[in-house]
Amino acid sequence: MIKAIKLSFLALIILVTGCAGNIQQPVAFNYSTIEQGAKVGVVVGPIPTPTMTYPGASCLLCLATAATANASLSAYAKTLDASDLSLVRDDVVASLQSQGFDANVIEEYEDESKLPKIKSEIVNSAKRDYSIYRTKNNVDYLVVVNFNYAGLTRNYASYIAKGAPEAKVLGLVRMIDLNTNMYTIYQPVVAAKMSEGEWKEPPEYPGMTNAYYQAIEAAKDQVKDSVVAVTEAADTGISPTSADAVE
Amino acid sequence: MKIIIAFTALFLASCGASTSTKDASDRLTAPSIEEVTIPSIDELASLEIVFADSELIPTMGAIATDPNSPNYGSVMYPAYSGASFLAAILVHAIVQGSVTAKENERRRTAADLVLEKYPLLSDGYIVEGLELSDEKVSVNDHDISLIKSELSDPNQVAGPLYAAVYPVLIMSQSEESLILQNEVRVYSVLQTETPLQTATVEIVRSQKCKEISAFECWARNDSENLKSAIQGMFLESIQLALAIESIQATADAATSETVRYLEDGHKKVERGQVLEQSCNHLRFMTLRGVIKSVPLLEDTCQLSVQDSTTS
């Protein structure tokens, strides 16, 4: 009996500590972490296919009800285009170049799930080994932009819709120092937009279409903003680019 | 029997005669539409403009919209029985409807406060302020003189066609943008119930002066800046609305793209078909079929002038 209690206690400790993994906190781009003229490669991961999801419709029957109720909009969501997202790499390169870095686009994206894992307790260390980019592309830093979701969502409370649908784009921007394998940027991207005015306008859904492309644009803007380096003067709201402009 | 047949024949003949007489009288008093050729707009020398309100153009402050995702809340309804659950939902719907209506009214009142310091706009813009007598608009390379109709009854309009206009002026909250929304319906005097063509146009004008506020900028020269902007916007809206057929053809040939422009001092993003773009201006058709004329985010006209001077 005592043995069983001990085992249960041990299992509980393993379970609790196992859940408490380190969550990567956002890292802002700082001039002190990267030298001027550094070679930076910019790569964008695969662009997701637009779709529609129903967060909160958690049971199978709820999901079926939600999907049926939104069948027309869901079918329309699949016709939307997310290819604009990949163009953000050119904006990122231009932004980095204007800040004095030797930035270039990397065409070939390496599947991250196939990169070697790295176990490190150091804060802001990357979980995979990205050095293959240094070997292949001769860069010191790598900016990886991933978009995980692009499409429409409608929140549900089981069977009941909690409001109008919204357009959403989710992603992540990371800059990795390929010499140390540390993050110099780690910024999640979350862009969500509602339809301005009426949303229920089948079959073309102009309001939702606008919202979707506004979300795409907002996501791209967030990516661009995340690669604008801040200095110690950034606390006063002066970025290096705006300082140059004043001069 | 003979009498019955004769009576029937007489009756039928009289009916036929009266019908044909009626048809003839109809033709004399009202010529059918098929017989009269309705001229196309670009054949006109002049066009009468009939205002929906002959005295004032309605004005309002732009309500600040936040298309960002709201935070949804959950509501739990008491459900002791099916009936009490439905009653709870009904009560909530009624209360929520009332709250929403009050909130919308509050937002409208708050938005309109921006107009208080503009005497020209606070109670509506006077139609008399628009000078159309010397103005012409070019539609498909054909000039048309505009005549402001003083008539309250469109049936008394002289020309073969006339345009009924429904303009609204909107001032943005930053006061940097003035927006004219204008629905223009062109009617034939022979057919005043159904418009021959309808177009909705939205013109955005942005004003930003160095070292002075947007209000001072609009109010310069005894508000001449504001007046000339409204005049220009109105004429542009008429010109675009009259050319809707050729604009629609251009839009149909173009593919949809994301357009970015300046409104209320910020970047605004919308999907549409680009019709025309200059160094500082963009015209496009929105997904809802509205023709928009908007300022670009960046005015490159100055740059091109500098370039040409330098070279």
Coordinates of C-alpha atoms in Angstrom, one line a residue:
Chain A
M1 CA 0.0 0.0 0.0
I2 CA 2.8 2.4 1.0
K3 CA 4.7 1.4 -2.1
A4 CA 1.6 2.2 -4.2
I5 CA 1.3 5.7 -2.6
K6 CA 5.0 6.4 -3.1
L7 CA 4.7 5.4 -6.8
S8 CA 1.6 7.6 -7.2
F9 CA 3.4 10.5 -5.6
L10 CA 6.4 10.0 -7.9
A11 CA 4.1 9.8 -10.9
L12 CA 2.4 13.0 -9.9
I13 CA 5.8 14.9 -9.4
I14 CA 6.9 13.7 -12.8
L15 CA 3.6 14.8 -14.4
V16 CA 3.7 18.2 -12.8
T17 CA 7.4 19.0 -13.5
G18 CA 7.0 17.6 -17.0
C19 CA 4.2 20.1 -17.7
A20 CA 6.2 23.0 -16.4
G21 CA 8.4 23.4 -19.5
N22 CA 10.1 26.7 -20.3
I23 CA 7.9 28.9 -22.3
Q24 CA 9.8 31.1 -24.7
Q25 CA 9.1 34.7 -23.9
P26 CA 9.1 37.4 -26.6
V27 CA 12.5 38.9 -27.5
A28 CA 12.7 42.4 -29.0
F29 CA 15.3 43.2 -31.6
N30 CA 18.0 45.2 -30.0
Y31 CA 21.0 46.9 -31.7
S32 CA 23.3 45.8 -28.9
T33 CA 22.8 42.1 -29.8
I34 CA 23.8 42.4 -33.5
E35 CA 26.7 44.2 -35.1
Q36 CA 26.2 46.6 -38.1
G37 CA 26.9 45.1 -41.5
A38 CA 26.1 41.6 -40.3
K39 CA 25.0 39.1 -42.9
V40 CA 21.3 38.3 -42.4
G41 CA 19.3 35.8 -44.3
V42 CA 15.5 36.0 -44.4
V43 CA 13.3 33.0 -45.0
V44 CA 9.6 32.5 -45.0
G45 CA 8.0 29.2 -44.1
P46 CA 5.2 27.5 -46.0
I47 CA 2.1 29.7 -46.3
P48 CA -1.0 28.1 -44.8
T49 CA -4.1 27.4 -46.9
P50 CA -7.0 29.7 -45.8
T51 CA -9.7 27.9 -43.9
M52 CA -12.4 28.5 -41.3
T53 CA -12.4 27.2 -37.7
Y54 CA -14.8 27.3 -34.8
P55 CA -13.0 27.7 -31.5
G56 CA -15.3 26.7 -28.6
A57 CA -17.4 24.2 -30.6
S58 CA -15.7 21.5 -28.7
C59 CA -17.9 18.5 -29.0
L60 CA -18.3 16.6 -32.3
L61 CA -22.0 17.5 -32.6
C62 CA -21.2 21.2 -31.8
L63 CA -18.6 21.2 -34.5
A64 CA -21.0 19.6 -37.0
T65 CA -23.6 22.2 -36.1
A66 CA -21.2 25.1 -36.4
A67 CA -19.8 23.8 -39.8
T68 CA -23.4 23.4 -41.1
A69 CA -24.4 26.9 -40.0
N70 CA -21.4 28.5 -41.6
A71 CA -21.1 26.2 -44.7
S72 CA -21.4 29.0 -47.2
L73 CA -18.8 31.2 -45.5
S74 CA -16.5 28.2 -44.9
A75 CA -16.6 27.3 -48.6
Y76 CA -15.8 30.9 -49.4
A77 CA -12.9 31.1 -47.0
K78 CA -11.2 28.4 -49.0
T79 CA -11.2 30.6 -52.1
L80 CA -9.2 33.4 -50.3
D81 CA -5.6 34.0 -51.2
A82 CA -2.8 34.0 -48.6
S83 CA 0.1 34.3 -51.0
D84 CA 0.6 38.0 -50.2
L85 CA 2.1 36.8 -46.9
S86 CA 5.2 35.5 -48.6
L87 CA 6.0 39.0 -50.0
V88 CA 6.8 40.1 -46.4
R89 CA 10.3 38.7 -46.8
D90 CA 11.1 41.5 -49.3
D91 CA 9.8 44.1 -46.8
V92 CA 11.9 42.6 -44.1
V93 CA 15.0 42.6 -46.2
A94 CA 14.5 46.2 -47.2
S95 CA 13.9 47.2 -43.6
L96 CA 17.1 45.4 -42.4
Q97 CA 19.1 46.9 -45.3
S98 CA 17.9 50.4 -44.4
Q99 CA 19.2 49.7 -40.9
G100 CA 22.7 48.9 -42.2
F101 CA 22.6 45.1 -42.3
D102 CA 23.7 43.0 -45.3
A103 CA 20.3 41.3 -45.7
N104 CA 19.2 38.9 -48.4
V105 CA 16.3 36.6 -49.2
I106 CA 16.8 32.9 -48.7
E107 CA 14.6 31.0 -51.2
E108 CA 15.0 27.5 -49.8
Y109 CA 13.2 26.9 -46.5
E110 CA 14.4 23.9 -44.4
D111 CA 11.7 21.9 -42.8
E112 CA 12.2 22.7 -39.1
S113 CA 10.9 19.4 -37.8
K114 CA 13.9 17.7 -39.6
L115 CA 16.5 20.0 -38.1
P116 CA 18.5 18.5 -35.2
K117 CA 17.1 19.3 -31.7
I118 CA 19.1 21.2 -29.2
K119 CA 18.7 20.8 -25.5
S120 CA 19.7 23.9 -23.6
E121 CA 18.8 25.5 -20.3
I122 CA 20.0 28.9 -21.5
V123 CA 17.3 31.5 -21.7
N124 CA 16.4 32.5 -25.3
S125 CA 18.3 29.5 -26.9
A126 CA 16.7 28.0 -30.0
K127 CA 15.3 24.5 -29.8
R128 CA 16.7 23.4 -33.1
D129 CA 20.0 23.7 -34.8
Y130 CA 19.8 26.2 -37.7
S131 CA 23.5 26.2 -38.6
I132 CA 22.7 24.5 -41.9
Y133 CA 21.6 28.0 -43.1
R134 CA 25.1 29.3 -42.2
T135 CA 26.7 26.6 -44.2
K136 CA 24.4 26.8 -47.2
N137 CA 23.9 30.6 -47.4
N138 CA 26.9 32.1 -45.7
V139 CA 24.9 34.2 -43.2
D140 CA 25.5 35.1 -39.5
Y141 CA 21.9 35.7 -38.6
L142 CA 18.7 34.1 -39.8
V143 CA 15.2 35.6 -39.8
V144 CA 12.5 32.9 -40.0
V145 CA 9.0 34.1 -40.5
N146 CA 6.3 31.4 -40.1
F147 CA 2.6 31.8 -40.6
N148 CA 0.6 29.1 -38.9
Y149 CA -2.9 30.2 -39.6
A150 CA -4.7 32.4 -42.1
G151 CA -8.5 32.4 -42.5
L152 CA -11.7 33.0 -40.7
T153 CA -12.8 32.0 -37.3
R154 CA -16.1 32.1 -35.4
N155 CA -16.1 31.6 -31.7
Y156 CA -18.7 29.3 -30.3
A157 CA -19.9 28.3 -26.9
S158 CA -20.8 24.7 -27.6
Y159 CA -23.7 25.0 -30.1
I160 CA -24.2 28.8 -29.9
A161 CA -22.2 31.3 -31.9
K162 CA -20.7 34.0 -29.6
G163 CA -20.6 36.7 -32.3
A164 CA -19.8 37.5 -35.8
P165 CA -16.9 35.7 -37.6
E166 CA -13.5 37.4 -37.8
A167 CA -10.5 37.1 -40.0
K168 CA -7.3 35.9 -38.3
V169 CA -3.7 35.5 -39.2
L170 CA -1.2 33.9 -36.7
G171 CA 2.5 33.6 -37.0
L172 CA 5.9 33.9 -35.5
V173 CA 9.0 35.9 -36.3
R174 CA 12.4 34.7 -35.1
M175 CA 15.9 35.9 -35.6
I176 CA 18.6 33.4 -34.7
D177 CA 22.3 34.1 -34.1
L178 CA 23.7 31.2 -36.0
N179 CA 27.0 31.4 -34.1
T180 CA 25.3 31.0 -30.7
N181 CA 22.0 29.5 -31.8
M182 CA 20.2 32.2 -29.6
Y183 CA 17.1 34.1 -30.4
T184 CA 17.8 37.8 -31.1
I185 CA 14.1 38.3 -32.1
Y186 CA 11.2 36.1 -30.9
Q187 CA 7.8 37.8 -31.6
P188 CA 4.5 36.1 -32.0
V189 CA 2.2 37.6 -34.7
V190 CA -1.5 37.8 -34.0
A191 CA -3.7 39.8 -36.4
A192 CA -7.5 39.7 -36.1
K193 CA -10.0 41.9 -37.9
M194 CA -13.8 42.1 -37.9
S195 CA -15.9 43.1 -40.9
E196 CA -16.6 46.8 -41.1
G197 CA -20.4 46.9 -41.4
E198 CA -22.5 43.9 -42.3
W199 CA -20.6 40.5 -42.6
K200 CA -23.4 38.3 -43.8
E201 CA -23.3 39.1 -47.6
P202 CA -23.2 35.8 -49.5
P203 CA -21.9 34.7 -51.9
E204 CA -19.0 37.1 -52.2
Y205 CA -18.8 38.3 -48.5
P206 CA -17.2 41.7 -49.3
G207 CA -17.0 42.7 -45.6
M208 CA -15.3 39.5 -44.6
T209 CA -13.0 39.6 -47.6
N210 CA -11.9 43.1 -46.7
A211 CA -11.4 42.0 -43.1
Y212 CA -9.3 39.0 -44.2
Y213 CA -7.0 41.1 -46.4
Q214 CA -6.8 43.7 -43.6
A215 CA -5.6 40.9 -41.2
I216 CA -3.0 39.8 -43.8
E217 CA -1.8 43.4 -44.0
A218 CA -1.8 43.8 -40.2
A219 CA 0.2 40.6 -39.9
K220 CA 2.8 41.8 -42.4
D221 CA 3.0 45.1 -40.6
Q222 CA 3.7 43.3 -37.3
V223 CA 6.4 41.2 -39.0
K224 CA 8.0 44.4 -40.4
D225 CA 7.8 46.2 -37.0
S226 CA 9.4 43.3 -35.2
V227 CA 12.6 43.6 -37.3
V228 CA 13.1 47.3 -36.6
A229 CA 15.9 47.4 -34.1
V230 CA 15.4 49.3 -30.9
T231 CA 18.2 51.0 -29.0
E232 CA 18.4 52.3 -25.5
A233 CA 16.8 55.4 -26.8
A234 CA 13.8 53.4 -27.8
D235 CA 12.3 53.9 -24.4
T236 CA 11.7 57.5 -25.5
G237 CA 10.2 56.3 -28.7
I238 CA 13.1 57.2 -31.0
S239 CA 14.2 54.4 -33.3
P240 CA 17.4 54.5 -35.3
T241 CA 15.5 55.1 -38.5
S242 CA 13.5 58.0 -37.2
A243 CA 16.7 59.4 -35.6
D244 CA 18.4 59.3 -39.1
A245 CA 15.4 61.1 -40.5
V246 CA 15.7 63.9 -38.0
E247 CA 19.3 64.4 -38.9
Chain B
M1 CA -83.1 34.2 -81.7
K2 CA -82.2 36.8 -84.4
I3 CA -82.7 39.5 -81.8
I4 CA -80.3 37.8 -79.4
I5 CA -77.6 37.4 -82.1
A6 CA -78.0 41.0 -83.2
F7 CA -77.7 42.3 -79.6
T8 CA -74.6 40.2 -79.0
A9 CA -73.0 41.5 -82.2
L10 CA -73.8 45.0 -81.3
F11 CA -72.4 44.6 -77.8
L12 CA -69.1 43.1 -79.0
A13 CA -68.7 45.8 -81.7
S14 CA -69.2 48.6 -79.1
C15 CA -66.7 47.0 -76.8
G16 CA -64.1 46.8 -79.6
A17 CA -64.7 50.4 -80.6
S18 CA -64.3 51.8 -77.1
T19 CA -61.1 49.8 -76.6
S20 CA -59.5 51.1 -79.7
T21 CA -60.5 54.7 -78.8
K22 CA -58.8 54.4 -75.4
D23 CA -55.6 53.1 -77.0
A24 CA -55.6 56.0 -79.4
S25 CA -56.1 58.6 -76.7
D26 CA -53.2 57.0 -74.7
R27 CA -50.9 57.4 -77.7
L28 CA -51.9 61.0 -78.0
T29 CA -51.3 62.0 -74.4
A30 CA -48.2 59.9 -73.4
P31 CA -45.8 58.7 -76.1
S32 CA -44.5 55.3 -75.3
I33 CA -40.9 55.0 -74.2
E34 CA -40.0 52.8 -77.2
E35 CA -40.9 55.6 -79.6
V36 CA -38.7 58.2 -78.0
T37 CA -34.9 57.7 -78.0
I38 CA -33.3 58.4 -74.7
P39 CA -30.0 60.1 -75.3
S40 CA -26.9 58.6 -73.7
I41 CA -25.1 60.8 -71.1
D42 CA -22.2 61.6 -73.2
E43 CA -24.5 63.1 -75.9
L44 CA -25.8 65.7 -73.5
A45 CA -24.7 69.4 -73.5
S46 CA -26.0 69.9 -70.0
L47 CA -27.5 68.0 -67.1
E48 CA -29.7 69.2 -64.3
I49 CA -28.7 68.2 -60.8
V50 CA -31.5 67.7 -58.4
F51 CA -30.5 67.6 -54.7
A52 CA -32.4 65.2 -52.4
D53 CA -32.6 68.1 -49.9
S54 CA -32.6 71.3 -51.9
E55 CA -31.2 73.4 -49.0
L56 CA -28.7 71.3 -47.0
I57 CA -26.2 68.6 -47.6
P58 CA -26.2 66.4 -44.4
T59 CA -23.0 66.4 -42.4
M60 CA -21.7 64.1 -39.7
G61 CA -18.6 63.2 -37.8
A62 CA -17.0 59.8 -38.6
I63 CA -17.6 57.2 -36.0
A64 CA -14.3 55.7 -35.0
T65 CA -14.6 52.0 -35.9
D66 CA -12.3 49.4 -34.4
P67 CA -12.3 46.4 -36.7
N68 CA -9.8 44.7 -34.3
S69 CA -11.1 41.5 -32.7
P70 CA -13.4 42.1 -29.7
N71 CA -13.2 40.1 -26.6
Y72 CA -16.1 37.8 -26.5
G73 CA -17.9 37.2 -23.2
S74 CA -20.0 34.3 -22.2
V75 CA -23.5 34.5 -20.8
M76 CA -25.1 31.9 -18.6
Y77 CA -28.9 31.7 -18.7
P78 CA -30.9 30.2 -15.8
A79 CA -32.5 27.1 -17.1
Y80 CA -34.7 25.6 -14.5
S81 CA -36.9 24.5 -17.4
G82 CA -37.1 24.9 -21.1
A83 CA -39.5 27.8 -20.8
S84 CA -37.5 29.7 -18.3
F85 CA -34.4 29.3 -20.5
L86 CA -36.2 30.7 -23.5
A87 CA -37.7 33.5 -21.4
A88 CA -34.2 34.4 -20.1
I89 CA -32.8 34.5 -23.7
L90 CA -35.8 36.7 -24.8
V91 CA -35.3 39.2 -21.9
H92 CA -31.6 39.3 -22.6
A93 CA -32.2 40.0 -26.3
I94 CA -34.6 42.9 -25.4
V95 CA -32.3 44.4 -22.9
Q96 CA -29.3 44.0 -25.2
G97 CA -31.2 45.6 -28.1
S98 CA -32.0 48.6 -26.0
V99 CA -28.4 48.9 -24.7
T100 CA -27.0 48.6 -28.3
A101 CA -29.4 51.3 -29.6
K102 CA -28.5 53.7 -26.8
E103 CA -24.8 53.0 -27.3
N104 CA -25.1 53.7 -31.1
E105 CA -26.9 57.0 -30.3
R106 CA -24.2 57.9 -27.8
R107 CA -21.4 57.2 -30.3
R108 CA -23.2 59.2 -33.0
T109 CA -23.6 62.2 -30.7
A110 CA -20.0 62.0 -29.6
A111 CA -18.8 61.6 -33.2
D112 CA -20.7 64.7 -34.3
L113 CA -19.0 66.9 -31.7
V114 CA -16.1 67.3 -34.2
L115 CA -18.3 69.4 -36.4
E116 CA -19.1 72.0 -33.7
K117 CA -16.2 74.3 -34.5
Y118 CA -17.0 74.3 -38.2
P119 CA -19.9 76.8 -38.7
L120 CA -20.1 75.7 -42.4
L121 CA -20.7 72.1 -41.4
S122 CA -22.3 72.0 -38.0
D123 CA -25.9 72.1 -39.2
G124 CA -25.3 70.7 -42.7
Y125 CA -23.6 72.3 -45.7
I126 CA -25.7 74.8 -47.6
V127 CA -26.4 73.6 -51.1
E128 CA -26.2 77.3 -52.2
G129 CA -22.5 77.1 -51.4
L130 CA -21.9 74.8 -54.4
E131 CA -21.3 76.8 -57.5
L132 CA -22.3 74.7 -60.5
S133 CA -23.2 77.4 -63.0
D134 CA -19.7 77.7 -64.6
E135 CA -18.8 74.1 -64.1
K136 CA -18.4 71.3 -66.6
V137 CA -17.6 67.7 -66.1
S138 CA -15.9 65.5 -68.7
V139 CA -17.5 62.1 -69.3
N140 CA -15.8 59.9 -71.9
D141 CA -14.0 63.0 -73.3
H142 CA -17.3 64.9 -73.6
D143 CA -17.9 68.0 -71.6
I144 CA -21.3 68.4 -69.9
S145 CA -22.4 71.6 -68.2
L146 CA -24.0 71.1 -64.8
I147 CA -27.2 73.1 -63.9
K148 CA -28.2 73.1 -60.3
S149 CA -32.0 72.5 -60.3
E150 CA -34.1 74.8 -58.2
L151 CA -37.1 72.6 -58.7
S152 CA -38.5 70.5 -55.9
D153 CA -40.4 68.4 -58.4
P154 CA -38.1 66.5 -60.8
N155 CA -41.0 66.0 -63.2
Q156 CA -40.6 69.7 -64.2
V157 CA -37.0 69.3 -65.3
A158 CA -36.5 70.5 -68.9
G159 CA -33.7 68.2 -70.2
P160 CA -34.2 64.7 -71.4
L161 CA -32.2 63.4 -68.4
Y162 CA -31.5 64.6 -64.9
A163 CA -29.4 63.4 -62.0
A164 CA -30.8 63.1 -58.5
V165 CA -28.0 63.3 -55.9
Y166 CA -27.8 62.2 -52.3
P167 CA -24.6 63.6 -50.9
V168 CA -23.4 63.3 -47.3
L169 CA -20.2 65.0 -45.9
I170 CA -18.3 63.2 -43.1
M171 CA -15.4 64.8 -41.1
S172 CA -12.9 62.3 -39.6
Q173 CA -12.1 62.6 -35.9
S174 CA -8.6 63.7 -36.5
E175 CA -10.1 66.4 -38.9
E176 CA -7.4 65.5 -41.4
S177 CA -9.8 63.8 -43.8
L178 CA -13.1 65.0 -45.2
I179 CA -15.2 62.4 -47.0
L180 CA -18.0 62.9 -49.4
Q181 CA -20.4 60.0 -50.0
N182 CA -22.7 60.7 -53.0
E183 CA -25.3 58.5 -54.5
V184 CA -26.1 59.7 -58.0
R185 CA -29.2 58.4 -59.9
V186 CA -29.7 59.4 -63.5
Y187 CA -33.3 59.5 -64.6
S188 CA -35.0 60.1 -67.9
V189 CA -37.8 62.6 -67.7
L190 CA -40.0 60.0 -69.4
Q191 CA -39.3 57.4 -66.8
T192 CA -38.9 59.0 -63.4
E193 CA -39.7 55.9 -61.4
T194 CA -36.7 53.8 -62.3
P195 CA -33.2 55.3 -62.7
L196 CA -31.3 54.6 -65.9
Q197 CA -28.2 54.2 -63.9
T198 CA -27.1 54.5 -60.2
A199 CA -23.6 54.9 -58.8
T200 CA -22.3 55.4 -55.3
V201 CA -19.1 57.4 -55.1
E202 CA -16.9 58.2 -52.1
I203 CA -14.2 60.9 -52.3
V204 CA -11.6 61.3 -49.5
R205 CA -9.6 64.5 -49.2
S206 CA -6.8 64.8 -46.7
Q207 CA -5.5 68.1 -45.4
K208 CA -2.3 68.5 -43.4
C209 CA -0.6 71.8 -43.0
K210 CA 2.8 72.3 -41.5
E211 CA 2.8 73.9 -38.0
I212 CA -0.9 74.4 -37.9
S213 CA -3.8 72.2 -36.9
A214 CA -6.0 70.5 -39.4
F215 CA -8.9 72.8 -38.3
E216 CA -6.8 75.9 -39.0
C217 CA -5.8 74.4 -42.3
W218 CA -9.4 73.9 -43.4
A219 CA -10.5 77.3 -42.0
R220 CA -7.7 79.3 -43.8
N221 CA -8.8 82.2 -46.0
D222 CA -12.3 82.4 -44.4
S223 CA -12.8 78.7 -44.8
E224 CA -12.1 79.0 -48.6
N225 CA -10.0 75.8 -48.3
L226 CA -12.9 73.9 -47.0
K227 CA -15.3 75.3 -49.6
S228 CA -13.1 74.6 -52.5
A229 CA -12.4 71.1 -51.2
I230 CA -16.2 70.4 -51.0
Q231 CA -16.7 71.9 -54.5
G232 CA -14.0 69.8 -56.0
M233 CA -15.2 66.6 -54.3
F234 CA -18.8 67.2 -55.4
L235 CA -17.7 67.7 -59.1
E236 CA -15.5 64.7 -59.0
S237 CA -18.2 62.6 -57.6
I238 CA -20.6 63.6 -60.4
Q239 CA -18.0 63.0 -63.0
L240 CA -17.2 59.5 -61.8
A241 CA -20.9 58.6 -61.3
L242 CA -21.8 59.7 -64.8
A243 CA -19.0 57.6 -66.2
I244 CA -20.1 54.5 -64.3
E245 CA -20.5 52.4 -67.5
S246 CA -16.9 52.8 -68.7
I247 CA -15.7 52.6 -65.1
Q248 CA -17.5 49.3 -64.6
A249 CA -16.0 48.0 -67.8
T250 CA -12.5 49.0 -66.5
A251 CA -13.1 47.4 -63.1
D252 CA -14.4 44.2 -64.7
A253 CA -11.2 43.9 -66.7
A254 CA -9.0 44.4 -63.6
T255 CA -8.2 41.9 -60.9
S256 CA -8.9 42.5 -57.3
E257 CA -5.9 43.6 -55.2
T258 CA -5.2 45.1 -51.8
V259 CA -5.1 48.9 -51.9
R260 CA -3.6 51.1 -49.2
Y261 CA -4.5 54.7 -48.8
L262 CA -4.6 57.5 -46.3
E263 CA -7.7 58.3 -44.3
D264 CA -7.9 60.1 -41.0
G265 CA -4.1 60.3 -40.9
H266 CA -3.7 56.5 -41.0
K267 CA -3.1 53.7 -43.4
K268 CA -6.4 52.2 -44.5
V269 CA -6.5 48.8 -46.3
E270 CA -9.2 47.7 -48.6
R271 CA -9.7 45.2 -51.4
G272 CA -10.8 46.4 -54.8
Q273 CA -10.1 46.9 -58.5
V274 CA -7.8 49.8 -59.3
L275 CA -9.1 52.1 -62.0
E276 CA -6.5 54.8 -62.0
Q277 CA -3.5 55.9 -60.1
S278 CA -1.4 59.1 -60.1
C279 CA 1.5 60.2 -58.0
N280 CA -0.7 61.1 -55.1
H281 CA -4.2 59.8 -55.8
L282 CA -5.9 56.5 -56.4
R283 CA -9.3 55.5 -57.8
F284 CA -10.7 52.1 -57.3
M285 CA -13.9 50.1 -57.1
T286 CA -14.6 48.5 -53.8
L287 CA -16.0 45.0 -53.4
R288 CA -19.4 46.5 -52.7
G289 CA -19.3 48.4 -56.0
V290 CA -18.6 51.9 -54.6
I291 CA -16.2 54.0 -56.6
K292 CA -13.6 55.5 -54.3
S293 CA -11.2 58.3 -55.0
V294 CA -8.6 58.5 -52.2
P295 CA -5.2 60.0 -51.4
L296 CA -2.2 57.7 -51.5
L297 CA -0.1 57.0 -48.4
E298 CA 2.8 58.8 -49.9
D299 CA 2.6 61.8 -52.1
T300 CA 5.4 61.3 -54.7
C301 CA 4.4 64.3 -56.9
Q302 CA 6.9 66.5 -55.1
L303 CA 9.6 63.9 -55.5
S304 CA 9.0 63.6 -59.3
V305 CA 9.1 67.5 -59.6
Q306 CA 12.4 67.5 -57.7
D307 CA 13.8 64.7 -59.9
S308 CA 12.9 66.6 -63.1
T309 CA 14.4 69.8 -61.7
T310 CA 17.6 68.0 -60.8
S311 CA 17.9 66.3 -64.1

